[in-house]
Short mmCIF file of C-alpha atoms in Angstrom, two decimals:
data_model
loop_
_atom_site.label_atom_id
_atom_site.label_comp_id
_atom_site.label_asym_id
_atom_site.label_seq_id
_atom_site.Cartn_x
_atom_site.Cartn_y
_atom_site.Cartn_z
CA MET A 92 -0.42 0.11 -0.49
CA LYS A 93 1.70 2.37 -1.39
CA SER A 94 -0.61 6.12 -1.55
CA LEU A 95 -3.95 7.04 -1.08
CA HIS A 96 -5.33 5.43 -3.88
CA ASP A 97 -4.31 1.64 -3.35
CA THR A 98 -7.32 -0.96 -2.33
CA THR A 99 -8.18 -4.28 -1.95
CA THR A 100 -10.28 -6.25 -4.28
CA LEU A 101 -13.21 -8.07 -2.85
CA HIS A 102 -14.07 -11.49 -3.74
CA ASN A 103 -16.48 -10.11 -6.52
CA GLY A 104 -14.00 -8.52 -8.41
CA VAL A 105 -14.94 -5.41 -6.96
CA LYS A 106 -12.06 -2.91 -5.98
CA MET A 107 -11.79 -0.86 -2.42
CA PRO A 108 -9.99 1.67 -0.76
CA TRP A 109 -7.73 0.57 2.33
CA PHE A 110 -8.08 4.19 3.84
CA GLY A 111 -11.32 5.94 4.02
CA LEU A 112 -13.32 9.04 5.88
CA GLY A 113 -15.67 7.65 8.34
CA VAL A 114 -18.35 10.51 9.53
CA TYR A 115 -20.52 8.36 12.62
CA LYS A 116 -21.65 11.36 14.92
CA VAL A 117 -20.70 14.52 12.17
CA ARG A 118 -23.25 17.36 12.13
CA GLN A 119 -25.03 17.02 8.73
CA GLY A 120 -24.95 20.77 7.33
CA GLU A 121 -21.93 22.27 7.55
CA GLU A 122 -19.93 19.96 9.76
CA ALA A 123 -21.06 17.00 7.19
CA LEU A 124 -20.42 18.86 4.55
CA HIS A 125 -16.85 20.68 4.82
CA ALA A 126 -15.62 16.84 6.17
CA VAL A 127 -16.00 15.20 3.25
CA LYS A 128 -15.19 18.12 0.85
CA HIS A 129 -11.47 17.92 2.97
CA ALA A 130 -11.41 14.66 2.48
CA LEU A 131 -12.44 14.59 -1.13
CA ASN A 132 -9.97 17.19 -1.71
CA ALA A 133 -7.03 16.00 0.07
CA GLY A 134 -7.67 12.96 -2.33
CA TYR A 135 -9.89 10.57 -0.56
CA LYS A 136 -12.12 8.05 -2.66
CA SER A 137 -13.53 6.05 0.02
CA ILE A 138 -16.91 7.80 2.51
CA ASP A 139 -18.21 5.49 4.94
CA THR A 140 -21.81 6.61 6.35
CA ALA A 141 -25.10 5.36 7.47
CA ALA A 142 -28.79 5.57 7.97
CA LEU A 143 -28.44 6.31 11.47
CA TYR A 144 -25.86 8.66 10.88
CA GLU A 145 -28.32 11.14 9.98
CA ASN A 146 -25.67 13.26 7.42
CA GLU A 147 -26.38 11.12 3.70
CA GLU A 148 -27.62 13.81 2.80
CA SER A 149 -24.40 16.19 3.51
CA VAL A 150 -22.21 13.67 2.22
CA GLY A 151 -23.81 13.54 -1.34
CA GLN A 152 -24.31 17.76 -1.21
CA ALA A 153 -20.79 17.39 -0.95
CA ILE A 154 -19.86 14.46 -3.73
CA LYS A 155 -21.67 16.54 -6.23
CA GLU A 156 -20.06 19.89 -5.09
CA ALA A 157 -16.67 17.84 -5.41
CA GLY A 158 -16.79 16.91 -9.08
CA ILE A 159 -15.42 13.91 -9.08
CA PRO A 160 -16.59 11.24 -11.28
CA ARG A 161 -18.80 9.51 -9.72
CA GLU A 162 -16.49 6.14 -10.58
CA GLU A 163 -13.61 7.17 -9.02
CA LEU A 164 -15.54 6.90 -5.37
CA PHE A 165 -16.65 4.37 -3.03
CA ILE A 166 -19.57 5.10 -0.58
CA THR A 167 -20.74 2.83 1.98
CA THR A 168 -24.08 3.29 3.79
CA LYS A 169 -25.78 0.86 6.30
CA VAL A 170 -29.73 -0.25 7.02
CA TRP A 171 -30.32 0.91 10.49
CA ASN A 172 -31.93 -2.08 12.78
CA SER A 173 -35.78 -1.09 13.09
CA ASP A 174 -35.67 -1.30 9.43
CA GLN A 175 -34.57 -4.94 9.26
CA ARG A 176 -37.73 -5.18 12.46
CA ASN A 177 -40.34 -3.86 10.56
CA ASP A 178 -38.84 -5.51 7.21
CA THR A 179 -38.98 -2.00 5.28
CA VAL A 180 -35.18 -2.67 3.84
CA LEU A 181 -35.62 -2.17 0.10
CA GLU A 182 -37.53 1.59 1.50
CA ALA A 183 -34.38 2.02 3.61
CA PHE A 184 -31.99 1.08 0.74
CA GLU A 185 -34.51 3.64 -1.35
CA THR A 186 -34.36 6.45 1.68
CA SER A 187 -30.45 6.72 1.67
CA LEU A 188 -30.03 6.65 -1.67
CA SER A 189 -32.57 9.29 -2.24
CA LYS A 190 -30.74 11.17 0.24
CA LEU A 191 -27.51 10.80 -1.37
CA GLY A 192 -28.05 11.65 -4.10
CA LEU A 193 -26.71 8.44 -5.35
CA ASP A 194 -27.77 6.03 -9.19
CA TYR A 195 -26.04 3.02 -7.28
CA VAL A 196 -23.72 2.18 -3.87
CA ASP A 197 -21.22 0.35 -3.65
CA LEU A 198 -21.06 -0.91 -0.01
CA TYR A 199 -23.59 -1.43 1.51
CA LEU A 200 -24.39 -2.98 5.41
CA ILE A 201 -25.91 -4.55 7.38
CA HIS A 202 -24.96 -2.07 10.68
CA TRP A 203 -26.40 -5.26 13.01
CA PRO A 204 -27.06 -8.38 13.96
CA VAL A 205 -30.40 -8.06 14.42
CA LYS A 206 -31.44 -11.45 16.31
CA GLU A 207 -33.58 -13.37 14.17
CA LYS A 208 -34.28 -10.36 10.90
CA TYR A 209 -30.67 -10.42 9.71
CA LYS A 210 -30.73 -13.56 7.79
CA GLU A 211 -34.04 -12.46 6.16
CA THR A 212 -32.24 -8.43 5.58
CA TRP A 213 -29.11 -10.09 3.50
CA LYS A 214 -31.92 -11.85 1.07
CA VAL A 215 -33.13 -8.22 0.03
CA LEU A 216 -29.60 -7.23 -0.12
CA GLU A 217 -28.73 -9.64 -1.99
CA THR A 218 -31.44 -9.08 -4.32
CA LEU A 219 -29.95 -5.05 -4.21
CA TYR A 220 -26.84 -6.96 -5.74
CA THR A 221 -27.87 -9.11 -8.25
CA GLU A 222 -29.72 -5.78 -9.56
CA GLY A 223 -26.93 -4.02 -10.12
CA ARG A 224 -28.43 -1.70 -7.60
CA VAL A 225 -24.98 -1.92 -5.16
CA ARG A 226 -21.86 -3.02 -6.49
CA ALA A 227 -20.99 -4.80 -2.88
CA ILE A 228 -22.52 -5.73 0.08
CA GLY A 229 -21.66 -6.84 3.43
CA VAL A 230 -22.38 -6.74 7.56
CA SER A 231 -21.44 -4.70 9.96
CA ASN A 232 -20.61 -5.61 14.04
CA PHE A 233 -20.76 -9.71 13.06
CA ASN A 234 -18.87 -12.60 15.43
CA ILE A 235 -18.03 -15.63 13.78
CA HIS A 236 -21.22 -16.73 15.41
CA HIS A 237 -23.43 -14.66 13.43
CA LEU A 238 -21.47 -14.81 9.81
CA GLU A 239 -21.47 -18.75 10.13
CA ASP A 240 -25.05 -18.56 10.39
CA LEU A 241 -25.89 -16.07 7.39
CA MET A 242 -24.19 -18.33 5.39
CA THR A 243 -26.29 -21.18 5.79
CA VAL A 244 -28.63 -19.29 4.55
CA ALA A 245 -26.79 -16.95 1.83
CA GLU A 246 -26.42 -17.51 -2.26
CA ILE A 247 -24.37 -13.91 -2.04
CA LYS A 248 -21.31 -14.45 0.93
CA PRO A 249 -20.69 -11.05 2.52
CA MET A 250 -17.69 -9.56 0.40
CA VAL A 251 -17.04 -7.35 4.12
CA ASN A 252 -17.40 -6.92 8.12
CA GLN A 253 -16.77 -4.09 9.35
CA VAL A 254 -16.44 -4.26 12.92
CA GLU A 255 -14.85 -1.73 16.17
CA LEU A 256 -10.94 -2.82 15.94
CA HIS A 257 -8.03 -1.19 17.04
CA PRO A 258 -4.92 -1.94 18.97
CA LEU A 259 -7.31 -3.24 22.26
CA LEU A 260 -9.64 -5.11 20.44
CA ALA A 261 -7.84 -6.24 17.86
CA GLN A 262 -10.26 -9.33 16.98
CA PRO A 263 -7.21 -11.64 16.07
CA GLU A 264 -9.75 -14.85 15.53
CA LEU A 265 -12.42 -12.96 13.93
CA ARG A 266 -9.66 -11.32 11.43
CA GLU A 267 -8.19 -14.96 10.69
CA PHE A 268 -12.16 -16.24 10.55
CA CYS A 269 -12.50 -13.85 7.89
CA THR A 270 -9.34 -14.40 5.80
CA LYS A 271 -10.33 -17.76 5.24
CA HIS A 272 -13.41 -17.07 3.60
CA GLU A 273 -12.27 -14.52 1.77
CA ILE A 274 -14.25 -11.46 3.54
CA GLN A 275 -12.68 -8.12 3.67
CA ILE A 276 -12.41 -6.77 7.21
CA GLU A 277 -13.06 -3.30 8.23
CA ALA A 278 -12.33 -1.06 11.12
CA TRP A 279 -14.14 1.22 12.79
CA ALA A 280 -13.10 2.98 15.57
CA PRO A 281 -9.54 2.24 14.53
CA LEU A 282 -8.19 4.84 17.38
CA GLY A 283 -10.22 3.74 19.80
CA GLN A 284 -12.30 6.75 19.89
CA GLY A 285 -9.49 8.98 20.40
CA ARG A 286 -8.73 7.02 24.36
CA LEU A 287 -5.10 5.78 22.51
CA LEU A 288 -4.05 8.35 21.67
CA ASP A 289 -1.71 8.83 24.59
CA HIS A 290 -0.51 4.96 25.07
CA PRO A 291 3.32 5.48 26.59
CA VAL A 292 3.81 1.25 23.76
CA LEU A 293 2.23 4.21 20.71
CA GLN A 294 3.41 7.00 21.22
CA GLU A 295 7.27 5.23 21.65
CA ILE A 296 6.80 4.25 18.00
CA ALA A 297 5.36 6.58 16.75
CA SER A 298 8.77 9.13 18.08
CA ALA A 299 10.81 6.27 16.95
CA HIS A 300 8.97 7.44 13.25
CA HIS A 301 8.42 11.36 13.97
CA LYS A 302 4.47 10.13 13.20
CA SER A 303 1.45 10.54 15.39
CA ILE A 304 0.27 8.21 17.55
CA ALA A 305 -2.96 8.02 15.00
CA GLN A 306 -0.99 7.64 12.18
CA VAL A 307 0.81 4.42 14.02
CA ILE A 308 -2.38 2.97 14.53
CA LEU A 309 -3.93 3.33 11.02
CA ARG A 310 -0.30 2.53 9.04
CA TRP A 311 -0.70 -0.96 12.05
CA ASP A 312 -4.36 -1.29 10.40
CA LEU A 313 -2.63 -1.27 6.32
CA GLN A 314 0.22 -3.43 6.94
CA ASN A 315 -2.12 -6.68 9.05
CA ARG A 316 -4.81 -5.99 6.09
CA ILE A 317 -7.28 -3.94 7.45
CA VAL A 318 -9.30 -1.01 5.37
CA THR A 319 -9.75 1.84 8.22
CA ILE A 320 -11.78 4.80 8.18
CA PRO A 321 -11.09 7.04 10.47
CA LYS A 322 -12.92 9.78 11.80
CA SER A 323 -12.17 13.94 12.13
CA ILE A 324 -14.23 17.04 11.11
CA LYS A 325 -10.53 18.71 11.23
CA GLU A 326 -8.78 19.34 7.50
CA SER A 327 -5.52 19.11 9.30
CA ARG A 328 -6.17 15.82 10.87
CA ILE A 329 -7.87 14.62 8.30
CA ILE A 330 -4.54 15.48 5.80
CA GLU A 331 -2.01 14.58 8.75
CA ASN A 332 -4.91 10.78 9.08
CA ALA A 333 -3.91 9.58 4.97
CA ASN A 334 0.02 10.93 5.53
CA ILE A 335 0.32 7.01 6.08
CA PHE A 336 2.85 6.38 3.14
CA ASP A 337 6.12 6.99 3.69
CA PHE A 338 6.90 4.54 6.83
CA THR A 339 6.72 1.15 7.46
CA LEU A 340 6.18 -0.63 11.45
CA ASN A 341 9.22 -2.67 11.69
CA GLU A 342 8.33 -6.90 12.70
CA SER A 343 9.11 -5.44 16.32
CA ASP A 344 6.87 -2.47 16.21
CA MET A 345 4.27 -4.56 14.76
CA GLU A 346 5.08 -7.06 17.39
CA LYS A 347 4.39 -4.65 20.17
CA ILE A 348 0.90 -3.57 18.87
CA ASN A 349 -0.21 -6.52 18.12
CA ALA A 350 0.28 -7.59 22.13
CA LEU A 351 -1.86 -4.24 23.18
CA ASN A 352 -4.40 -6.62 22.40
CA GLU A 353 -7.58 -7.25 25.93
CA ASN A 354 -10.06 -7.38 23.77
CA LYS A 355 -11.70 -4.47 24.84
CA ARG A 356 -14.91 -3.15 23.64
CA PHE A 357 -15.92 1.06 23.81
CA GLY A 358 -18.57 0.53 21.72
CA ALA A 359 -21.75 -1.80 21.72
CA ASP A 360 -21.31 -5.98 22.14
CA PRO A 361 -22.04 -7.45 19.20
CA ASP A 362 -24.19 -10.18 21.30
CA ASN A 363 -25.88 -8.05 23.83
CA PHE A 364 -27.18 -5.41 22.56
CA ASN A 365 -30.73 -3.26 23.26
CA PHE A 366 -31.48 -0.82 19.60
#
């Protein structure tokens, strides 16, 4: 991975950028509009949003105003849990597409594994995929047993699994499972929601490379073949986060970061959530 434009190839042949901008908790309106425009101006090609984030309209507006050819971008959104429970997945997709102002999305994800619903939801995503309305389909926050259960009914295997993943929650077993089944793993909250930015081990490595702790973590993602989508609304931080292609973590660095894993979540547990 030598540049912001480098991609991984999903199992259906679609190319997905290794690096992108996440917009969770970025407010609809000027905040989201400017964050996405800053990212696109900095060379980002991948933007990750969701119905839950309530900022799809601003993301779409930024895409339109940026004037970048649509085929050069990779746009992800997600179906929220209430639409799974209400069997309104197709309607939810139409709403997201309309808010984004797009003819298709590149990746559509099931946001959480809602019990007794995610397999039905997956069937709708398969239809959207076969109809060419999405270029790839996947899941988010699925553990191994969720993936195994889903694949008992899936005609099309998920292409991506987006999960909480950072040095304190490295998810090695899940990553190994996904690699075995050609499911690309993607990290949300790759910086541990900011809680890792003063970690002494990471600071030591960052100082040795004259980089920030955030840059070290994001580089660790890439060298582990993890797609990563750090969130920021500041132009300087958006540019800094992407400045990770001019250095390499050595084997010792990688081992030290791998050793930080505590299986510690900052977000909800996919096996125990009530939303």
